[in-house]
CSV table of N, CA, C and O in Angstrom, one decimal:
chain,number,residue,atom,x,y,z
D,16,VAL,N,0.7,-1.4,0.2
D,16,VAL,CA,0.0,-0.1,-0.1
D,16,VAL,C,0.7,1.4,0.0
D,16,VAL,O,1.8,1.3,0.9
D,17,GLN,N,0.6,2.2,-1.0
D,17,GLN,CA,1.2,3.4,-0.9
D,17,GLN,C,0.2,4.8,-0.6
D,17,GLN,O,-0.8,4.7,-1.6
D,18,LEU,N,0.6,5.7,-0.4
D,18,LEU,CA,-0.1,6.9,-0.4
D,18,LEU,C,1.1,8.0,-1.1
D,18,LEU,O,1.9,8.1,-0.7
D,19,GLN,N,0.6,8.6,-2.1
D,19,GLN,CA,1.1,9.6,-2.8
D,19,GLN,C,0.2,10.6,-2.8
D,19,GLN,O,-0.7,10.9,-3.6
D,20,ALA,N,0.8,12.0,-2.3
D,20,ALA,CA,0.7,13.3,-2.3
D,20,ALA,C,1.1,14.3,-3.2
D,20,ALA,O,2.3,13.8,-3.7
D,21,SER,N,0.5,15.0,-3.5
D,21,SER,CA,0.8,15.9,-4.7
D,21,SER,C,0.1,17.4,-4.3
D,21,SER,O,-0.8,17.3,-3.7
D,22,GLY,N,0.8,18.6,-4.8
D,22,GLY,CA,0.0,19.9,-4.9
D,22,GLY,C,0.4,21.0,-4.1
D,22,GLY,O,-0.1,21.9,-4.1
D,23,GLY,N,1.6,20.7,-3.1
D,23,GLY,CA,2.0,21.3,-2.4
D,23,GLY,C,2.8,22.7,-3.3
D,23,GLY,O,3.0,22.8,-4.7
D,24,GLY,N,3.2,23.7,-2.7
D,24,GLY,CA,3.8,24.7,-3.4
D,24,GLY,C,4.0,26.2,-2.6
D,24,GLY,O,3.8,26.3,-1.4
D,25,LEU,N,4.5,27.1,-3.3
D,25,LEU,CA,4.7,28.4,-2.6
D,25,LEU,C,3.7,29.2,-3.1
D,25,LEU,O,3.2,29.5,-4.2
D,26,VAL,N,2.9,30.1,-2.1
D,26,VAL,CA,1.8,30.8,-2.3
D,26,VAL,C,1.8,32.3,-1.6
D,26,VAL,O,2.5,31.9,-0.4
D,27,GLN,N,1.5,32.9,-2.0
D,27,GLN,CA,1.3,34.6,-1.1
D,27,GLN,C,0.2,34.1,-0.2
D,27,GLN,O,-0.9,33.5,-0.4
D,28,ALA,N,0.1,34.9,1.1
D,28,ALA,CA,-1.1,35.1,1.9
D,28,ALA,C,-2.2,35.3,1.3
D,28,ALA,O,-2.1,36.2,0.5
D,29,GLY,N,-3.3,34.6,1.6
D,29,GLY,CA,-4.6,34.9,1.2
D,29,GLY,C,-5.0,34.1,0.1
D,29,GLY,O,-6.0,33.9,-0.4
D,30,GLY,N,-3.8,33.5,-0.8
D,30,GLY,CA,-4.1,32.6,-1.9
D,30,GLY,C,-4.5,31.1,-1.6
D,30,GLY,O,-4.8,30.8,-0.3
D,31,SER,N,-4.5,30.3,-2.3
D,31,SER,CA,-5.1,29.0,-2.3
D,31,SER,C,-4.2,27.9,-2.9
D,31,SER,O,-3.7,28.2,-3.7
D,32,LEU,N,-4.4,26.8,-2.3
D,32,LEU,CA,-3.3,25.6,-3.0
D,32,LEU,C,-4.7,24.4,-2.7
D,32,LEU,O,-5.3,24.5,-1.7
D,33,ARG,N,-4.3,23.3,-3.5
D,33,ARG,CA,-5.1,22.3,-3.4
D,33,ARG,C,-4.5,21.1,-3.4
D,33,ARG,O,-3.3,21.0,-4.4
D,34,LEU,N,-4.4,20.3,-2.4
D,34,LEU,CA,-3.6,18.9,-2.0
D,34,LEU,C,-4.2,17.8,-2.7
D,34,LEU,O,-5.4,17.8,-2.3
D,35,SER,N,-3.6,16.8,-3.3
D,35,SER,CA,-4.2,15.6,-3.3
D,35,SER,C,-3.6,14.4,-3.1
D,35,SER,O,-2.3,14.6,-2.5
D,36,CYS,N,-4.2,13.5,-2.6
D,36,CYS,CA,-3.4,12.1,-2.2
D,36,CYS,C,-4.3,11.1,-2.8
D,36,CYS,O,-5.5,10.9,-2.5
D,37,GLU,N,-3.4,10.1,-3.1
D,37,GLU,CA,-4.2,9.1,-3.7
D,37,GLU,C,-3.5,7.6,-3.1
D,37,GLU,O,-2.2,7.4,-3.0
D,38,ALA,N,-4.5,6.4,-2.7
D,38,ALA,CA,-3.9,5.2,-2.0
D,38,ALA,C,-3.8,4.3,-3.1
D,38,ALA,O,-4.8,4.2,-3.6
D,39,SER,N,-2.9,3.5,-3.3
D,39,SER,CA,-3.0,2.7,-4.2
D,39,SER,C,-2.6,1.0,-3.7
D,39,SER,O,-1.8,1.2,-2.7
D,40,GLY,N,-3.0,0.2,-4.2
D,40,GLY,CA,-2.3,-0.9,-3.4
D,40,GLY,C,-3.5,-2.0,-3.3
D,40,GLY,O,-4.4,-1.8,-3.9
D,41,ARG,N,-3.2,-3.5,-2.6
D,41,ARG,CA,-4.2,-4.0,-2.1
D,41,ARG,C,-4.9,-3.6,-1.3
D,41,ARG,O,-4.7,-4.3,0.1
D,42,ILE,N,-5.8,-2.6,-1.4
D,42,ILE,CA,-6.8,-2.1,-0.4
D,42,ILE,C,-8.1,-2.8,-0.1
D,42,ILE,O,-8.9,-2.8,-1.4
D,43,LEU,N,-8.4,-3.2,1.0
D,43,LEU,CA,-9.6,-4.0,1.1
D,43,LEU,C,-11.0,-2.7,1.5
D,43,LEU,O,-12.2,-2.8,0.8
D,44,ASN,N,-10.5,-2.1,2.5
D,44,ASN,CA,-11.5,-1.0,2.9
D,44,ASN,C,-10.7,0.3,3.5
D,44,ASN,O,-9.6,0.3,4.1
D,45,ILE,N,-11.1,1.5,3.2
D,45,ILE,CA,-10.4,2.6,4.2
D,45,ILE,C,-11.6,3.1,4.8
D,45,ILE,O,-12.7,3.6,4.7
D,46,ASN,N,-11.1,3.3,6.4
D,46,ASN,CA,-11.9,3.9,7.1
D,46,ASN,C,-11.8,5.0,7.4
D,46,ASN,O,-12.8,6.0,7.5
D,47,HIS,N,-10.5,5.7,7.5
D,47,HIS,CA,-10.6,7.4,7.1
D,47,HIS,C,-9.5,7.9,6.2
D,47,HIS,O,-8.4,7.1,6.0
D,48,MET,N,-9.5,9.0,5.7
D,48,MET,CA,-8.2,9.6,5.1
D,48,MET,C,-8.3,10.9,5.4
D,48,MET,O,-9.3,11.6,6.0
D,49,GLY,N,-7.0,11.5,5.7
D,49,GLY,CA,-6.9,12.7,6.4
D,49,GLY,C,-5.6,13.6,5.9
D,49,GLY,O,-4.5,12.7,5.3
D,50,TRP,N,-5.3,14.7,6.4
D,50,TRP,CA,-4.3,15.4,6.5
D,50,TRP,C,-3.8,16.0,7.9
D,50,TRP,O,-4.6,16.3,8.7
D,51,TYR,N,-2.4,15.7,8.1
D,51,TYR,CA,-1.7,16.6,8.9
D,51,TYR,C,-0.4,16.9,8.4
D,51,TYR,O,-0.2,17.0,7.5
D,52,ARG,N,-0.1,18.0,9.6
D,52,ARG,CA,1.1,18.9,9.0
D,52,ARG,C,2.1,19.0,10.2
D,52,ARG,O,1.8,18.8,11.3
D,53,GLN,N,3.2,19.5,9.7
D,53,GLN,CA,4.5,19.4,10.8
D,53,GLN,C,5.0,20.6,10.3
D,53,GLN,O,5.8,20.9,9.3
D,54,ALA,N,5.2,21.6,11.0
D,54,ALA,CA,6.1,23.0,10.9
D,54,ALA,C,7.4,22.4,11.6
D,54,ALA,O,7.4,22.1,12.6
D,55,PRO,N,8.4,23.5,11.2
D,55,PRO,CA,9.7,23.0,11.6
D,55,PRO,C,9.7,23.7,13.4
D,55,PRO,O,9.2,24.7,13.7
D,56,GLY,N,10.5,22.6,14.0
D,56,GLY,CA,10.3,22.8,15.2
D,56,GLY,C,8.9,22.6,16.4
D,56,GLY,O,9.0,22.4,17.5
D,57,LYS,N,7.7,22.1,15.5
D,57,LYS,CA,6.6,21.5,16.1
D,57,LYS,C,6.1,20.3,15.9
D,57,LYS,O,6.8,19.5,15.0
D,58,ALA,N,5.4,19.8,16.3
D,58,ALA,CA,4.8,18.5,16.6
D,58,ALA,C,3.9,18.4,15.2
D,58,ALA,O,3.1,19.2,14.9
D,59,ARG,N,3.8,17.0,15.1
D,59,ARG,CA,2.9,16.9,13.9
D,59,ARG,C,1.3,16.9,14.6
D,59,ARG,O,1.2,16.6,15.4
D,60,GLU,N,0.6,17.7,13.2
D,60,GLU,CA,-0.8,18.0,14.2
D,60,GLU,C,-2.0,17.7,13.0
D,60,GLU,O,-1.5,17.8,11.8
D,61,LEU,N,-3.0,17.3,13.5
D,61,LEU,CA,-4.0,17.0,12.6
D,61,LEU,C,-4.8,18.6,12.1
D,61,LEU,O,-5.1,19.4,12.6
D,62,VAL,N,-5.0,18.0,10.9
D,62,VAL,CA,-5.3,19.4,9.9
D,62,VAL,C,-7.0,18.9,9.9
D,62,VAL,O,-7.9,19.7,9.7
D,63,ALA,N,-7.1,17.8,9.2
D,63,ALA,CA,-8.8,17.5,8.8
D,63,ALA,C,-8.8,16.0,8.4
D,63,ALA,O,-7.5,15.5,8.0
D,64,ARG,N,-9.7,15.5,8.6
D,64,ARG,CA,-10.0,14.1,8.0
D,64,ARG,C,-11.7,13.9,7.8
D,64,ARG,O,-12.5,14.7,8.5
D,65,ILE,N,-11.8,13.0,6.9
D,65,ILE,CA,-12.9,12.3,6.4
D,65,ILE,C,-12.9,11.3,6.9
D,65,ILE,O,-12.2,10.0,6.4
D,66,GLU,N,-13.9,10.7,7.1
D,66,GLU,CA,-14.5,9.1,7.8
D,66,GLU,C,-15.4,8.7,6.7
D,66,GLU,O,-15.5,9.1,5.6
D,67,SER,N,-15.3,7.1,6.6
D,67,SER,CA,-15.8,6.5,5.7
D,67,SER,C,-17.5,6.7,5.5
D,67,SER,O,-18.0,6.7,4.5
D,68,ASN,N,-18.1,7.3,6.5
D,68,ASN,CA,-19.2,7.6,6.7
D,68,ASN,C,-19.6,9.5,6.2
D,68,ASN,O,-20.7,9.9,6.5
D,69,SER,N,-18.3,9.9,5.7
D,69,SER,CA,-18.5,11.2,5.4
D,69,SER,C,-18.3,12.4,6.8
D,69,SER,O,-18.4,13.5,6.3
D,70,THR,N,-18.4,11.8,7.8
D,70,THR,CA,-18.1,12.7,9.1
D,70,THR,C,-16.9,13.5,8.9
D,70,THR,O,-15.6,13.0,8.4
D,71,LEU,N,-16.9,14.8,8.9
D,71,LEU,CA,-15.4,15.8,9.0
D,71,LEU,C,-15.0,16.3,10.2
D,71,LEU,O,-15.7,16.4,11.1
D,72,THR,N,-13.6,16.2,10.1
D,72,THR,CA,-13.0,16.7,11.5
D,72,THR,C,-12.0,18.0,11.0
D,72,THR,O,-11.3,17.6,10.0
D,73,TYR,N,-11.9,18.9,11.9
D,73,TYR,CA,-11.0,20.1,11.1
D,73,TYR,C,-10.5,20.8,12.5
D,73,TYR,O,-11.1,20.7,13.6
D,74,SER,N,-9.3,21.0,12.5
D,74,SER,CA,-8.6,21.7,13.4
D,74,SER,C,-9.2,23.3,13.3
D,74,SER,O,-9.8,23.7,12.5
D,75,ASP,N,-9.1,23.6,15.1
D,75,ASP,CA,-9.8,25.1,15.1
D,75,ASP,C,-9.0,26.0,13.9
D,75,ASP,O,-9.5,27.2,13.4
D,76,SER,N,-7.7,26.0,14.0
D,76,SER,CA,-7.0,26.9,13.0
D,76,SER,C,-7.4,26.9,11.5
D,76,SER,O,-7.3,28.1,11.1
D,77,VAL,N,-7.7,25.6,11.0
D,77,VAL,CA,-8.2,25.9,9.5
D,77,VAL,C,-9.4,25.7,9.5
D,77,VAL,O,-10.4,25.8,7.9
D,78,ASN,N,-10.5,25.6,10.3
D,78,ASN,CA,-11.9,25.5,10.1
D,78,ASN,C,-12.4,26.9,9.4
D,78,ASN,O,-12.2,28.1,9.8
D,79,GLY,N,-13.1,26.7,8.4
D,79,GLY,CA,-13.7,27.7,7.7
D,79,GLY,C,-12.9,28.1,6.6
D,79,GLY,O,-13.2,28.8,5.5
D,80,ARG,N,-11.5,27.7,6.4
D,80,ARG,CA,-10.9,27.7,5.4
D,80,ARG,C,-10.3,27.0,4.5
D,80,ARG,O,-9.9,26.9,3.4
D,81,PHE,N,-10.2,25.7,5.2
D,81,PHE,CA,-9.6,24.4,4.4
D,81,PHE,C,-11.0,23.7,4.1
D,81,PHE,O,-11.8,23.5,5.2
D,82,THR,N,-11.0,22.8,3.0
D,82,THR,CA,-12.2,21.8,2.8
D,82,THR,C,-11.6,20.7,2.4
D,82,THR,O,-10.8,20.6,1.3
D,83,ILE,N,-11.7,19.4,3.3
D,83,ILE,CA,-11.5,18.4,3.1
D,83,ILE,C,-12.6,17.3,2.0
D,83,ILE,O,-13.8,17.6,2.5
D,84,SER,N,-12.3,16.7,1.2
D,84,SER,CA,-13.3,15.9,0.2
D,84,SER,C,-12.4,14.6,-0.1
D,84,SER,O,-11.5,14.5,-0.1
D,85,ARG,N,-13.5,13.5,-0.8
D,85,ARG,CA,-12.9,12.4,-1.0
D,85,ARG,C,-13.7,11.8,-1.8
D,85,ARG,O,-14.7,11.9,-2.3
D,86,ASP,N,-12.7,11.2,-3.0
D,86,ASP,CA,-13.6,10.1,-4.2
D,86,ASP,C,-12.9,8.9,-3.4
D,86,ASP,O,-11.9,8.1,-3.8
D,87,SER,N,-14.0,8.3,-2.9
D,87,SER,CA,-14.0,7.0,-2.5
D,87,SER,C,-13.5,5.8,-3.7
D,87,SER,O,-12.8,4.8,-3.6
D,88,ALA,N,-14.2,6.2,-5.0
D,88,ALA,CA,-14.0,5.1,-6.0
D,88,ALA,C,-12.4,5.1,-6.4
D,88,ALA,O,-12.2,3.9,-6.9
D,89,LYS,N,-11.7,6.5,-6.2
D,89,LYS,CA,-10.5,6.6,-6.9
D,89,LYS,C,-9.6,6.5,-5.5
D,89,LYS,O,-8.3,6.5,-5.7
D,90,ASN,N,-10.0,6.2,-4.4
D,90,ASN,CA,-9.1,6.1,-3.1
D,90,ASN,C,-8.4,7.3,-3.0
D,90,ASN,O,-7.2,7.3,-2.7
D,91,ARG,N,-8.8,8.8,-3.3
D,91,ARG,CA,-8.4,9.6,-3.2
D,91,ARG,C,-9.0,10.8,-2.5
D,91,ARG,O,-10.3,10.6,-1.9
D,92,VAL,N,-8.0,11.7,-1.8
D,92,VAL,CA,-8.6,12.7,-0.9
D,92,VAL,C,-8.0,14.0,-1.1
D,92,VAL,O,-6.7,13.8,-1.4
D,93,TYR,N,-8.8,14.7,-1.0
D,93,TYR,CA,-8.2,16.3,-1.5
D,93,TYR,C,-8.2,17.1,-0.3
D,93,TYR,O,-9.1,17.0,0.8
D,94,LEU,N,-7.4,18.2,-0.4
D,94,LEU,CA,-7.4,19.4,0.6
D,94,LEU,C,-7.5,20.9,-0.1
D,94,LEU,O,-6.3,20.9,-0.7
D,95,GLN,N,-8.6,21.3,-0.1
D,95,GLN,CA,-8.6,22.7,-0.8
D,95,GLN,C,-8.2,23.5,0.6
D,95,GLN,O,-9.0,23.9,1.2
D,96,MET,N,-7.3,24.6,0.5
D,96,MET,CA,-6.9,25.4,1.5
D,96,MET,C,-7.1,26.9,0.8
D,96,MET,O,-6.5,27.2,-0.2
D,97,ASN,N,-7.9,27.7,1.1
D,97,ASN,CA,-8.2,29.1,1.0
D,97,ASN,C,-7.7,30.2,2.2
D,97,ASN,O,-7.4,29.6,3.1
D,98,SER,N,-7.5,31.1,1.7
D,98,SER,CA,-7.0,32.3,2.7
D,98,SER,C,-5.8,31.8,3.7
D,98,SER,O,-5.7,31.8,4.6
D,99,LEU,N,-4.9,31.1,2.9
D,99,LEU,CA,-3.8,30.6,3.8
D,99,LEU,C,-3.1,31.7,4.0
D,99,LEU,O,-3.1,33.2,3.6
D,100,LYS,N,-2.5,31.5,5.3
D,100,LYS,CA,-1.8,32.5,6.2
D,100,LYS,C,-0.3,31.8,6.4
D,100,LYS,O,-0.2,30.5,5.9
D,101,PRO,N,0.7,32.9,6.5
D,101,PRO,CA,2.1,32.0,7.1
D,101,PRO,C,2.3,31.5,7.9
D,101,PRO,O,3.1,30.3,7.7
D,102,GLY,N,1.1,31.1,8.9
D,102,GLY,CA,1.1,30.1,9.7
D,102,GLY,C,0.8,28.7,9.2
D,102,GLY,O,1.3,27.9,9.9
D,103,ASP,N,0.4,28.6,8.1
D,103,ASP,CA,-0.2,27.4,7.8
D,103,ASP,C,1.2,26.6,7.0
D,103,ASP,O,1.3,25.5,6.5
D,104,THR,N,2.2,27.3,7.0
D,104,THR,CA,3.7,27.1,6.2
D,104,THR,C,3.9,25.3,7.1
D,104,THR,O,4.0,25.7,8.3
D,105,ALA,N,4.0,24.5,6.4
D,105,ALA,CA,4.4,23.4,6.6
D,105,ALA,C,4.4,22.2,6.1
D,105,ALA,O,4.3,22.6,4.8
D,106,VAL,N,5.0,20.9,6.4
D,106,VAL,CA,4.7,19.8,5.5
D,106,VAL,C,3.7,19.2,5.7
D,106,VAL,O,3.4,18.8,7.1
D,107,TYR,N,2.9,18.9,4.7
D,107,TYR,CA,1.5,18.1,4.8
D,107,TYR,C,1.5,17.0,4.3
D,107,TYR,O,2.2,16.2,3.4
D,108,TYR,N,1.3,16.0,5.3
D,108,TYR,CA,1.1,14.5,5.1
D,108,TYR,C,-0.1,14.0,4.7
D,108,TYR,O,-1.1,14.4,5.6
D,109,CYS,N,-0.7,13.2,3.9
D,109,CYS,CA,-1.8,12.6,4.0
D,109,CYS,C,-1.6,11.1,4.7
D,109,CYS,O,-0.5,10.8,4.8
D,110,ASN,N,-2.7,10.8,5.1
D,110,ASN,CA,-2.7,9.7,6.1
D,110,ASN,C,-4.1,8.7,6.1
D,110,ASN,O,-5.1,9.3,5.5
D,111,ALA,N,-4.1,7.7,6.3
D,111,ALA,CA,-5.1,7.1,6.1
D,111,ALA,C,-5.1,5.6,7.1
D,111,ALA,O,-4.3,5.1,7.2
D,112,LEU,N,-6.2,5.3,7.6
D,112,LEU,CA,-6.5,4.0,8.1
D,112,LEU,C,-7.1,3.4,7.2
D,112,LEU,O,-8.1,3.2,6.9
D,113,LEU,N,-6.8,1.8,6.8
D,113,LEU,CA,-7.3,1.4,5.9
D,113,LEU,C,-6.9,-0.2,6.2
D,113,LEU,O,-6.3,-0.8,6.9
D,114,VAL,N,-7.8,-1.2,5.6
D,114,VAL,CA,-7.7,-2.5,5.8
D,114,VAL,C,-7.0,-3.2,4.7
D,114,VAL,O,-7.7,-3.2,3.4
D,115,ALA,N,-5.9,-4.2,4.6
D,115,ALA,CA,-5.1,-4.4,3.5
D,115,ALA,C,-4.7,-5.7,4.0
D,115,ALA,O,-4.5,-5.8,5.3
D,116,PRO,N,-4.1,-6.8,3.1
D,116,PRO,CA,-3.4,-7.7,3.6
D,116,PRO,C,-1.9,-7.2,3.8
D,116,PRO,O,-1.4,-6.5,2.9
D,117,HIS,N,-1.0,-8.0,4.6
D,117,HIS,CA,0.4,-7.6,5.0
D,117,HIS,C,0.7,-9.1,5.5
D,117,HIS,O,0.4,-9.7,6.0
D,118,PHE,N,2.0,-8.9,4.6
D,118,PHE,CA,3.0,-10.4,4.6
D,118,PHE,C,3.4,-10.3,6.0
D,118,PHE,O,4.4,-9.5,6.5
D,119,THR,N,3.5,-11.4,6.7
D,119,THR,CA,4.1,-11.2,8.2
D,119,THR,C,5.3,-11.9,8.1
D,119,THR,O,6.4,-12.0,9.2
D,120,GLY,N,5.7,-12.5,6.8
D,120,GLY,CA,6.8,-13.5,6.9
D,120,GLY,C,6.6,-14.7,6.4
D,120,GLY,O,7.7,-15.7,6.1
D,121,THR,N,5.7,-15.2,7.0
D,121,THR,CA,5.5,-16.5,6.5
D,121,THR,C,3.9,-16.6,5.9
D,121,THR,O,3.8,-17.8,5.4
D,122,HIS,N,3.3,-15.9,6.0
D,122,HIS,CA,1.8,-15.6,5.7
D,122,HIS,C,1.1,-14.4,5.6
D,122,HIS,O,1.7,-13.5,6.3
D,123,TYR,N,0.1,-14.2,5.1
D,123,TYR,CA,-0.5,-12.9,5.0
D,123,TYR,C,-1.7,-13.0,6.1
D,123,TYR,O,-2.4,-13.8,6.1
D,124,GLU,N,-1.6,-11.5,6.7
D,124,GLU,CA,-2.9,-11.6,7.3
D,124,GLU,C,-3.6,-10.1,7.1
D,124,GLU,O,-2.9,-9.4,6.3
D,125,ILE,N,-5.0,-10.1,7.4
D,125,ILE,CA,-5.9,-8.9,6.9
D,125,ILE,C,-5.8,-8.0,7.9
D,125,ILE,O,-6.4,-8.8,9.1
D,126,GLY,N,-5.5,-7.0,8.3
D,126,GLY,CA,-5.7,-5.8,9.3
D,126,GLY,C,-5.6,-4.5,9.0
D,126,GLY,O,-5.6,-4.0,7.8
D,127,ALA,N,-6.3,-3.6,10.0
D,127,ALA,CA,-6.0,-2.4,9.9
D,127,ALA,C,-4.8,-1.7,10.4
D,127,ALA,O,-4.6,-1.9,11.3
D,128,ASP,N,-4.4,-0.8,9.4
D,128,ASP,CA,-3.3,0.1,10.0
D,128,ASP,C,-3.3,1.4,9.4
D,128,ASP,O,-4.1,1.7,8.4
D,129,ILE,N,-2.3,2.2,9.8
D,129,ILE,CA,-2.4,3.6,9.5
D,129,ILE,C,-0.9,3.7,8.5
D,129,ILE,O,0.1,3.1,8.8
D,130,TYR,N,-1.3,4.3,7.5
D,130,TYR,CA,-0.3,4.5,6.3
D,130,TYR,C,-0.2,6.1,6.1
D,130,TYR,O,-1.1,6.8,6.5
D,131,TRP,N,1.2,6.3,6.0
D,131,TRP,CA,1.4,8.0,5.7
D,131,TRP,C,2.0,8.1,4.4
D,131,TRP,O,2.5,7.2,3.6
D,132,GLY,N,1.5,9.3,3.8
D,132,GLY,CA,2.3,9.5,2.6
D,132,GLY,C,3.6,10.4,2.6
D,132,GLY,O,4.2,10.3,3.9
D,133,GLN,N,4.1,10.8,1.6
D,133,GLN,CA,5.6,11.1,1.5
D,133,GLN,C,6.0,12.6,2.2
D,133,GLN,O,6.8,13.1,2.4
D,134,GLY,N,4.4,13.3,2.1
D,134,GLY,CA,4.7,14.6,2.4
D,134,GLY,C,5.0,15.6,1.4
D,134,GLY,O,5.7,15.2,0.4
D,135,THR,N,4.2,16.7,1.6
D,135,THR,CA,4.5,17.7,0.4
D,135,THR,C,4.8,19.1,1.1
D,135,THR,O,3.8,19.5,2.1
D,136,GLN,N,5.5,19.8,0.5
D,136,GLN,CA,6.1,21.2,1.4
D,136,GLN,C,4.9,22.1,0.8
D,136,GLN,O,4.6,22.7,-0.4
D,137,VAL,N,4.3,22.9,1.9
D,137,VAL,CA,3.3,24.3,1.6
D,137,VAL,C,4.1,25.6,2.2
D,137,VAL,O,4.1,25.2,3.3
D,138,THR,N,4.3,26.4,1.3
D,138,THR,CA,5.0,27.6,2.0
D,138,THR,C,3.9,29.0,1.8
D,138,THR,O,3.9,28.9,0.7
D,139,VAL,N,3.7,29.7,2.8
D,139,VAL,CA,2.6,30.5,2.5
D,139,VAL,C,3.8,32.2,2.9
D,139,VAL,O,4.3,32.2,3.9
D,140,SER,N,3.9,32.8,1.9
D,140,SER,CA,4.7,34.1,2.2
D,140,SER,C,3.9,35.4,2.6
D,140,SER,O,2.8,35.3,2.3
D,141,SER,N,4.3,36.1,3.3
D,141,SER,CA,3.4,37.5,3.6
D,141,SER,C,3.8,38.4,3.1
D,141,SER,O,4.4,38.3,1.9
């Protein structure tokens, strides 16, 4: 299983960016997908998450400015980021809790695990 994120970049304050992330591989079910971010010197924090039943969660700092959405048929999650601020500058990671077979060394087992994408840099200039 792999998560491939894209869409980061450099934007001026007040601008917009759209991040995309696709999960690929032998995926049986996706429980939730979401986005985290990590700024220099800070801990990784949840930005937004969408559950399989479409329940949405946003951090207080992005609520009203960011929108998470999902294309379940393509195993993709998107993060539309509007009214960006310099404080949004960070590496953004997509994340998924999904069910997939994994090899234990002797046999395959099916289980739910957390998977992470490689991270994409978002820089907002003032």
